[in-house]
PDB file of C-alpha atoms in Angstrom:
ATOM      1  CA  UNK S   1     195.497  45.044-171.761  1.00  0.00           C
ATOM      2  CA  UNK S   2     198.654  46.972-172.209  1.00  0.00           C
ATOM      3  CA  UNK S   3     199.374  48.722-175.618  1.00  0.00           C
ATOM      4  CA  UNK S   4     202.567  50.463-176.833  1.00  0.00           C
ATOM      5  CA  UNK S   5     203.380  52.952-179.362  1.00  0.00           C
ATOM      6  CA  UNK S   6     206.980  54.088-180.274  1.00  0.00           C
ATOM      7  CA  UNK S   7     207.240  56.362-177.145  1.00  0.00           C
ATOM      8  CA  UNK S   8     204.309  55.522-174.988  1.00  0.00           C
ATOM      9  CA  UNK S   9     202.770  52.650-172.846  1.00  0.00           C
ATOM     10  CA  UNK S  10     199.014  52.632-172.714  1.00  0.00           C
ATOM     11  CA  UNK S  11     197.493  50.475-170.004  1.00  0.00           C
ATOM     12  CA  UNK S  12     194.449  50.166-167.711  1.00  0.00           C
ATOM     13  CA  UNK S  13     194.778  52.406-164.763  1.00  0.00           C
ATOM     14  CA  UNK S  14     196.326  50.952-161.670  1.00  0.00           C
ATOM     15  CA  UNK S  15     196.494  52.218-158.027  1.00  0.00           C
ATOM     16  CA  UNK S  16     200.008  53.671-158.988  1.00  0.00           C
ATOM     17  CA  UNK S  17     198.179  56.175-161.506  1.00  0.00           C
ATOM     18  CA  UNK S  18     195.586  57.390-158.871  1.00  0.00           C
ATOM     19  CA  UNK S  19     197.539  60.189-157.482  1.00  0.00           C
ATOM     20  CA  UNK S  20     198.948  61.496-160.956  1.00  0.00           C
ATOM     21  CA  UNK S  21     195.468  61.198-162.283  1.00  0.00           C
ATOM     22  CA  UNK S  22     194.104  63.285-159.445  1.00  0.00           C
ATOM     23  CA  UNK S  23     196.948  65.925-159.979  1.00  0.00           C
ATOM     24  CA  UNK S  24     196.147  66.068-163.712  1.00  0.00           C
ATOM     25  CA  UNK S  25     192.479  66.681-163.163  1.00  0.00           C
ATOM     26  CA  UNK S  26     193.194  69.173-160.431  1.00  0.00           C
ATOM     27  CA  UNK S  27     195.556  71.312-162.798  1.00  0.00           C
ATOM     28  CA  UNK S  28     193.840  74.420-164.006  1.00  0.00           C
ATOM     29  CA  UNK S  29     195.687  74.555-167.202  1.00  0.00           C
ATOM     30  CA  UNK S  30     194.744  70.945-168.054  1.00  0.00           C
ATOM     31  CA  UNK S  31     191.059  71.608-167.244  1.00  0.00           C
ATOM     32  CA  UNK S  32     190.578  75.135-168.553  1.00  0.00           C
ATOM     33  CA  UNK S  33     188.355  73.691-171.402  1.00  0.00           C
ATOM     34  CA  UNK S  34     186.182  71.787-168.720  1.00  0.00           C
ATOM     35  CA  UNK S  35     183.511  73.263-166.570  1.00  0.00           C
ATOM     36  CA  UNK S  36     186.023  72.878-163.441  1.00  0.00           C
ATOM     37  CA  UNK S  37     188.872  71.107-162.016  1.00  0.00           C
ATOM     38  CA  UNK S  38     188.333  67.885-159.988  1.00  0.00           C
ATOM     39  CA  UNK S  39     188.743  67.233-156.434  1.00  0.00           C
ATOM     40  CA  UNK S  40     190.526  64.098-155.380  1.00  0.00           C
ATOM     41  CA  UNK S  41     187.213  62.309-154.548  1.00  0.00           C
ATOM     42  CA  UNK S  42     185.819  63.385-158.077  1.00  0.00           C
ATOM     43  CA  UNK S  43     188.864  62.136-159.801  1.00  0.00           C
ATOM     44  CA  UNK S  44     188.487  58.802-157.884  1.00  0.00           C
ATOM     45  CA  UNK S  45     184.984  58.636-159.253  1.00  0.00           C
ATOM     46  CA  UNK S  46     186.086  59.086-162.815  1.00  0.00           C
ATOM     47  CA  UNK S  47     188.488  56.131-162.288  1.00  0.00           C
ATOM     48  CA  UNK S  48     185.405  54.124-160.984  1.00  0.00           C
ATOM     49  CA  UNK S  49     183.356  54.986-164.231  1.00  0.00           C
ATOM     50  CA  UNK S  50     186.540  54.276-166.272  1.00  0.00           C
ATOM     51  CA  UNK S  51     186.759  50.734-164.640  1.00  0.00           C
ATOM     52  CA  UNK S  52     182.979  50.142-165.141  1.00  0.00           C
ATOM     53  CA  UNK S  53     183.178  51.184-168.947  1.00  0.00           C
ATOM     54  CA  UNK S  54     186.005  48.682-169.510  1.00  0.00           C
ATOM     55  CA  UNK S  55     183.917  45.920-167.966  1.00  0.00           C
ATOM     56  CA  UNK S  56     180.615  46.952-169.920  1.00  0.00           C
ATOM     57  CA  UNK S  57     182.144  47.795-173.147  1.00  0.00           C
ATOM     58  CA  UNK S  58     185.585  46.282-173.259  1.00  0.00           C
ATOM     59  CA  UNK S  59     187.175  49.761-173.884  1.00  0.00           C
ATOM     60  CA  UNK S  60     187.523  52.983-172.037  1.00  0.00           C
ATOM     61  CA  UNK S  61     190.553  55.185-171.102  1.00  0.00           C
ATOM     62  CA  UNK S  62     194.163  54.026-170.584  1.00  0.00           C
ATOM     63  CA  UNK S  63     196.795  55.702-168.479  1.00  0.00           C
ATOM     64  CA  UNK S  64     199.554  56.968-170.688  1.00  0.00           C
ATOM     65  CA  UNK S  65     203.184  56.595-169.579  1.00  0.00           C
ATOM     66  CA  UNK S  66     206.401  57.374-171.289  1.00  0.00           C
ATOM     67  CA  UNK S  67     208.314  54.185-172.276  1.00  0.00           C
ATOM     68  CA  UNK S  68     211.672  55.811-171.401  1.00  0.00           C
ATOM     69  CA  UNK S  69     210.799  56.865-167.780  1.00  0.00           C
ATOM     70  CA  UNK S  70     207.520  55.145-166.803  1.00  0.00           C
ATOM     71  CA  UNK S  71     206.265  58.656-165.847  1.00  0.00           C
ATOM     72  CA  UNK S  72     202.534  59.152-165.950  1.00  0.00           C
ATOM     73  CA  UNK S  73     201.693  61.881-168.639  1.00  0.00           C
ATOM     74  CA  UNK S  74     197.994  61.702-169.160  1.00  0.00           C
ATOM     75  CA  UNK S  75     195.277  59.612-170.470  1.00  0.00           C
ATOM     76  CA  UNK S  76     193.432  58.726-173.745  1.00  0.00           C
ATOM     77  CA  UNK S  77     190.695  56.409-174.604  1.00  0.00           C
ATOM     78  CA  UNK S  78     187.337  55.634-176.400  1.00  0.00           C
ATOM     79  CA  UNK S  79     184.243  56.323-174.253  1.00  0.00           C
ATOM     80  CA  UNK S  80     180.921  54.992-175.130  1.00  0.00           C
ATOM     81  CA  UNK S  81     178.731  57.913-173.972  1.00  0.00           C
ATOM     82  CA  UNK S  82     175.792  57.442-171.394  1.00  0.00           C
ATOM     83  CA  UNK S  83     174.296  60.541-172.759  1.00  0.00           C
ATOM     84  CA  UNK S  84     172.985  61.699-176.091  1.00  0.00           C
ATOM     85  CA  UNK S  85     175.117  63.748-178.471  1.00  0.00           C
ATOM     86  CA  UNK S  86     172.951  65.286-181.070  1.00  0.00           C
ATOM     87  CA  UNK S  87     170.394  62.508-180.666  1.00  0.00           C
ATOM     88  CA  UNK S  88     172.583  59.470-180.440  1.00  0.00           C
ATOM     89  CA  UNK S  89     175.067  57.575-178.155  1.00  0.00           C
ATOM     90  CA  UNK S  90     178.406  57.643-179.529  1.00  0.00           C
ATOM     91  CA  UNK S  91     181.914  56.231-179.113  1.00  0.00           C
ATOM     92  CA  UNK S  92     183.960  59.396-178.269  1.00  0.00           C
ATOM     93  CA  UNK S  93     187.809  59.639-178.168  1.00  0.00           C
ATOM     94  CA  UNK S  94     189.372  61.939-175.647  1.00  0.00           C
ATOM     95  CA  UNK S  95     192.625  62.787-173.920  1.00  0.00           C
ATOM     96  CA  UNK S  96     194.278  64.782-171.459  1.00  0.00           C
ATOM     97  CA  UNK S  97     198.012  65.391-171.248  1.00  0.00           C
ATOM     98  CA  UNK S  98     199.903  66.982-168.450  1.00  0.00           C
ATOM     99  CA  UNK S  99     201.209  70.585-169.368  1.00  0.00           C
ATOM    100  CA  UNK S 100     204.843  69.664-169.432  1.00  0.00           C
ATOM    101  CA  UNK S 101     204.264  66.989-171.931  1.00  0.00           C
ATOM    102  CA  UNK S 102     201.984  69.041-174.291  1.00  0.00           C
ATOM    103  CA  UNK S 103     202.974  69.945-177.795  1.00  0.00           C
ATOM    104  CA  UNK S 104     205.302  66.823-178.113  1.00  0.00           C
ATOM    105  CA  UNK S 105     202.883  64.873-180.259  1.00  0.00           C
ATOM    106  CA  UNK S 106     201.871  62.511-177.349  1.00  0.00           C
ATOM    107  CA  UNK S 107     198.136  63.091-177.629  1.00  0.00           C
ATOM    108  CA  UNK S 108     198.126  62.294-181.413  1.00  0.00           C
ATOM    109  CA  UNK S 109     200.380  59.264-180.893  1.00  0.00           C
ATOM    110  CA  UNK S 110     198.218  57.769-178.085  1.00  0.00           C
ATOM    111  CA  UNK S 111     195.025  58.680-179.970  1.00  0.00           C
ATOM    112  CA  UNK S 112     196.255  57.037-183.135  1.00  0.00           C
ATOM    113  CA  UNK S 113     196.733  53.652-181.098  1.00  0.00           C
ATOM    114  CA  UNK S 114     193.194  54.247-179.542  1.00  0.00           C
ATOM    115  CA  UNK S 115     191.554  54.681-183.037  1.00  0.00           C
ATOM    116  CA  UNK S 116     193.437  51.588-184.445  1.00  0.00           C
ATOM    117  CA  UNK S 117     192.014  49.557-181.554  1.00  0.00           C
ATOM    118  CA  UNK S 118     188.531  50.916-182.089  1.00  0.00           C
ATOM    119  CA  UNK S 119     188.512  50.463-185.747  1.00  0.00           C
ATOM    120  CA  UNK S 120     190.669  47.358-186.523  1.00  0.00           C
ATOM    121  CA  UNK S 121     190.167  45.167-183.221  1.00  0.00           C
ATOM    122  CA  UNK S 122     186.685  46.189-182.064  1.00  0.00           C
ATOM    123  CA  UNK S 123     185.001  46.926-185.443  1.00  0.00           C
ATOM    124  CA  UNK S 124     183.412  50.234-184.283  1.00  0.00           C
ATOM    125  CA  UNK S 125     181.747  52.040-187.300  1.00  0.00           C
ATOM    126  CA  UNK S 126     182.342  55.612-186.115  1.00  0.00           C
ATOM    127  CA  UNK S 127     184.241  57.539-183.509  1.00  0.00           C
ATOM    128  CA  UNK S 128     183.621  61.189-182.564  1.00  0.00           C
ATOM    129  CA  UNK S 129     185.362  63.829-180.595  1.00  0.00           C
ATOM    130  CA  UNK S 130     184.142  67.089-179.329  1.00  0.00           C
ATOM    131  CA  UNK S 131     185.335  69.926-177.384  1.00  0.00           C
ATOM    132  CA  UNK S 132     184.541  73.635-176.508  1.00  0.00           C
ATOM    133  CA  UNK S 133     184.665  75.929-179.402  1.00  0.00           C
ATOM    134  CA  UNK S 134     187.770  77.707-178.259  1.00  0.00           C
ATOM    135  CA  UNK S 135     189.866  74.575-177.669  1.00  0.00           C
ATOM    136  CA  UNK S 136     191.927  74.964-180.810  1.00  0.00           C
ATOM    137  CA  UNK S 137     194.909  72.579-179.624  1.00  0.00           C
ATOM    138  CA  UNK S 138     192.514  69.654-179.368  1.00  0.00           C
ATOM    139  CA  UNK S 139     190.778  70.610-182.543  1.00  0.00           C
ATOM    140  CA  UNK S 140     194.312  70.548-184.137  1.00  0.00           C
ATOM    141  CA  UNK S 141     194.805  66.973-182.753  1.00  0.00           C
ATOM    142  CA  UNK S 142     191.397  65.859-184.129  1.00  0.00           C
ATOM    143  CA  UNK S 143     192.254  67.358-187.505  1.00  0.00           C
ATOM    144  CA  UNK S 144     195.795  65.738-187.425  1.00  0.00           C
ATOM    145  CA  UNK S 145     194.054  62.190-186.756  1.00  0.00           C
ATOM    146  CA  UNK S 146     191.940  62.740-190.058  1.00  0.00           C
ATOM    147  CA  UNK S 147     188.994  63.600-188.128  1.00  0.00           C
ATOM    148  CA  UNK S 148     186.397  65.720-190.212  1.00  0.00           C
ATOM    149  CA  UNK S 149     184.707  68.790-188.627  1.00  0.00           C
ATOM    150  CA  UNK S 150     181.045  68.053-188.980  1.00  0.00           C
ATOM    151  CA  UNK S 151     180.197  71.813-188.631  1.00  0.00           C
ATOM    152  CA  UNK S 152     177.605  70.867-185.877  1.00  0.00           C
ATOM    153  CA  UNK S 153     177.662  72.544-182.637  1.00  0.00           C
ATOM    154  CA  UNK S 154     175.742  71.472-179.653  1.00  0.00           C
ATOM    155  CA  UNK S 155     175.266  72.316-175.876  1.00  0.00           C
ATOM    156  CA  UNK S 156     176.965  69.468-174.070  1.00  0.00           C
ATOM    157  CA  UNK S 157     174.108  67.673-172.095  1.00  0.00           C
ATOM    158  CA  UNK S 158     175.929  67.342-168.857  1.00  0.00           C
ATOM    159  CA  UNK S 159     176.970  71.039-168.664  1.00  0.00           C
ATOM    160  CA  UNK S 160     174.446  73.901-167.794  1.00  0.00           C
ATOM    161  CA  UNK S 161     173.679  75.868-171.105  1.00  0.00           C
ATOM    162  CA  UNK S 162     174.798  79.145-169.500  1.00  0.00           C
ATOM    163  CA  UNK S 163     178.307  77.857-168.607  1.00  0.00           C
ATOM    164  CA  UNK S 164     181.141  79.069-170.722  1.00  0.00           C
ATOM    165  CA  UNK S 165     181.964  75.402-171.503  1.00  0.00           C
ATOM    166  CA  UNK S 166     178.534  74.342-172.728  1.00  0.00           C
ATOM    167  CA  UNK S 167     178.956  74.738-176.546  1.00  0.00           C
ATOM    168  CA  UNK S 168     180.945  72.139-178.266  1.00  0.00           C
ATOM    169  CA  UNK S 169     182.088  71.403-181.858  1.00  0.00           C
ATOM    170  CA  UNK S 170     181.826  67.983-183.248  1.00  0.00           C
ATOM    171  CA  UNK S 171     184.530  65.915-185.140  1.00  0.00           C
ATOM    172  CA  UNK S 172     183.850  62.463-186.704  1.00  0.00           C
ATOM    173  CA  UNK S 173     185.842  59.786-188.289  1.00  0.00           C
ATOM    174  CA  UNK S 174     184.471  56.361-189.745  1.00  0.00           C
ATOM    175  CA  UNK S 175     185.850  53.186-189.840  1.00  0.00           C
ATOM    176  CA  UNK S 176     185.955  53.058-193.508  1.00  0.00           C
ATOM    177  CA  UNK S 177     187.657  56.433-193.774  1.00  0.00           C
ATOM    178  CA  UNK S 178     190.363  55.321-191.205  1.00  0.00           C
ATOM    179  CA  UNK S 179     190.942  51.942-193.118  1.00  0.00           C
ATOM    180  CA  UNK S 180     191.217  53.845-196.358  1.00  0.00           C
ATOM    181  CA  UNK S 181     193.700  56.116-194.757  1.00  0.00           C
ATOM    182  CA  UNK S 182     195.700  53.246-193.365  1.00  0.00           C
ATOM    183  CA  UNK S 183     195.836  51.455-196.746  1.00  0.00           C
ATOM    184  CA  UNK S 184     197.119  54.611-198.571  1.00  0.00           C
ATOM    185  CA  UNK S 185     199.952  55.443-195.979  1.00  0.00           C
TER     186      UNK S 185
END
């Protein structure tokens, strides 16, 4: 199901997105807050997991394209985790934007639409976001979305505890807080 914002088109991944998505996941700048860059085969595996999540939960990650040029610039979405985050399975919002399109407000713009869908169309009660402790740009996006820093830190369950990317901070936004914010803006 395609979605639009003022400047962006969000749509399920297609074969056309496969190569630019692999390039995004292989970019050291994009992946500096992740354990490693991804090979083409690993990136293809991510696309398969995204497709399964769409089928299972009715929501996952979209490809982001600029409306003005149809250029692929990244991904945004809501993922239902298949691992525990501080003792619970959660809906998590995440994004990756190509370096040449960062710092233009695209992550926030796309994430706002993803949150709108989660809270207003899917009736999800809470969405979280988490990142490594030194990923200040993503934390800035989380804050600009109205997400609250819970103050909780945790070792990501899919990353070795000794890895530099193990420790994460957690942000949270409830459906009630989202709806209240929308009604006052």
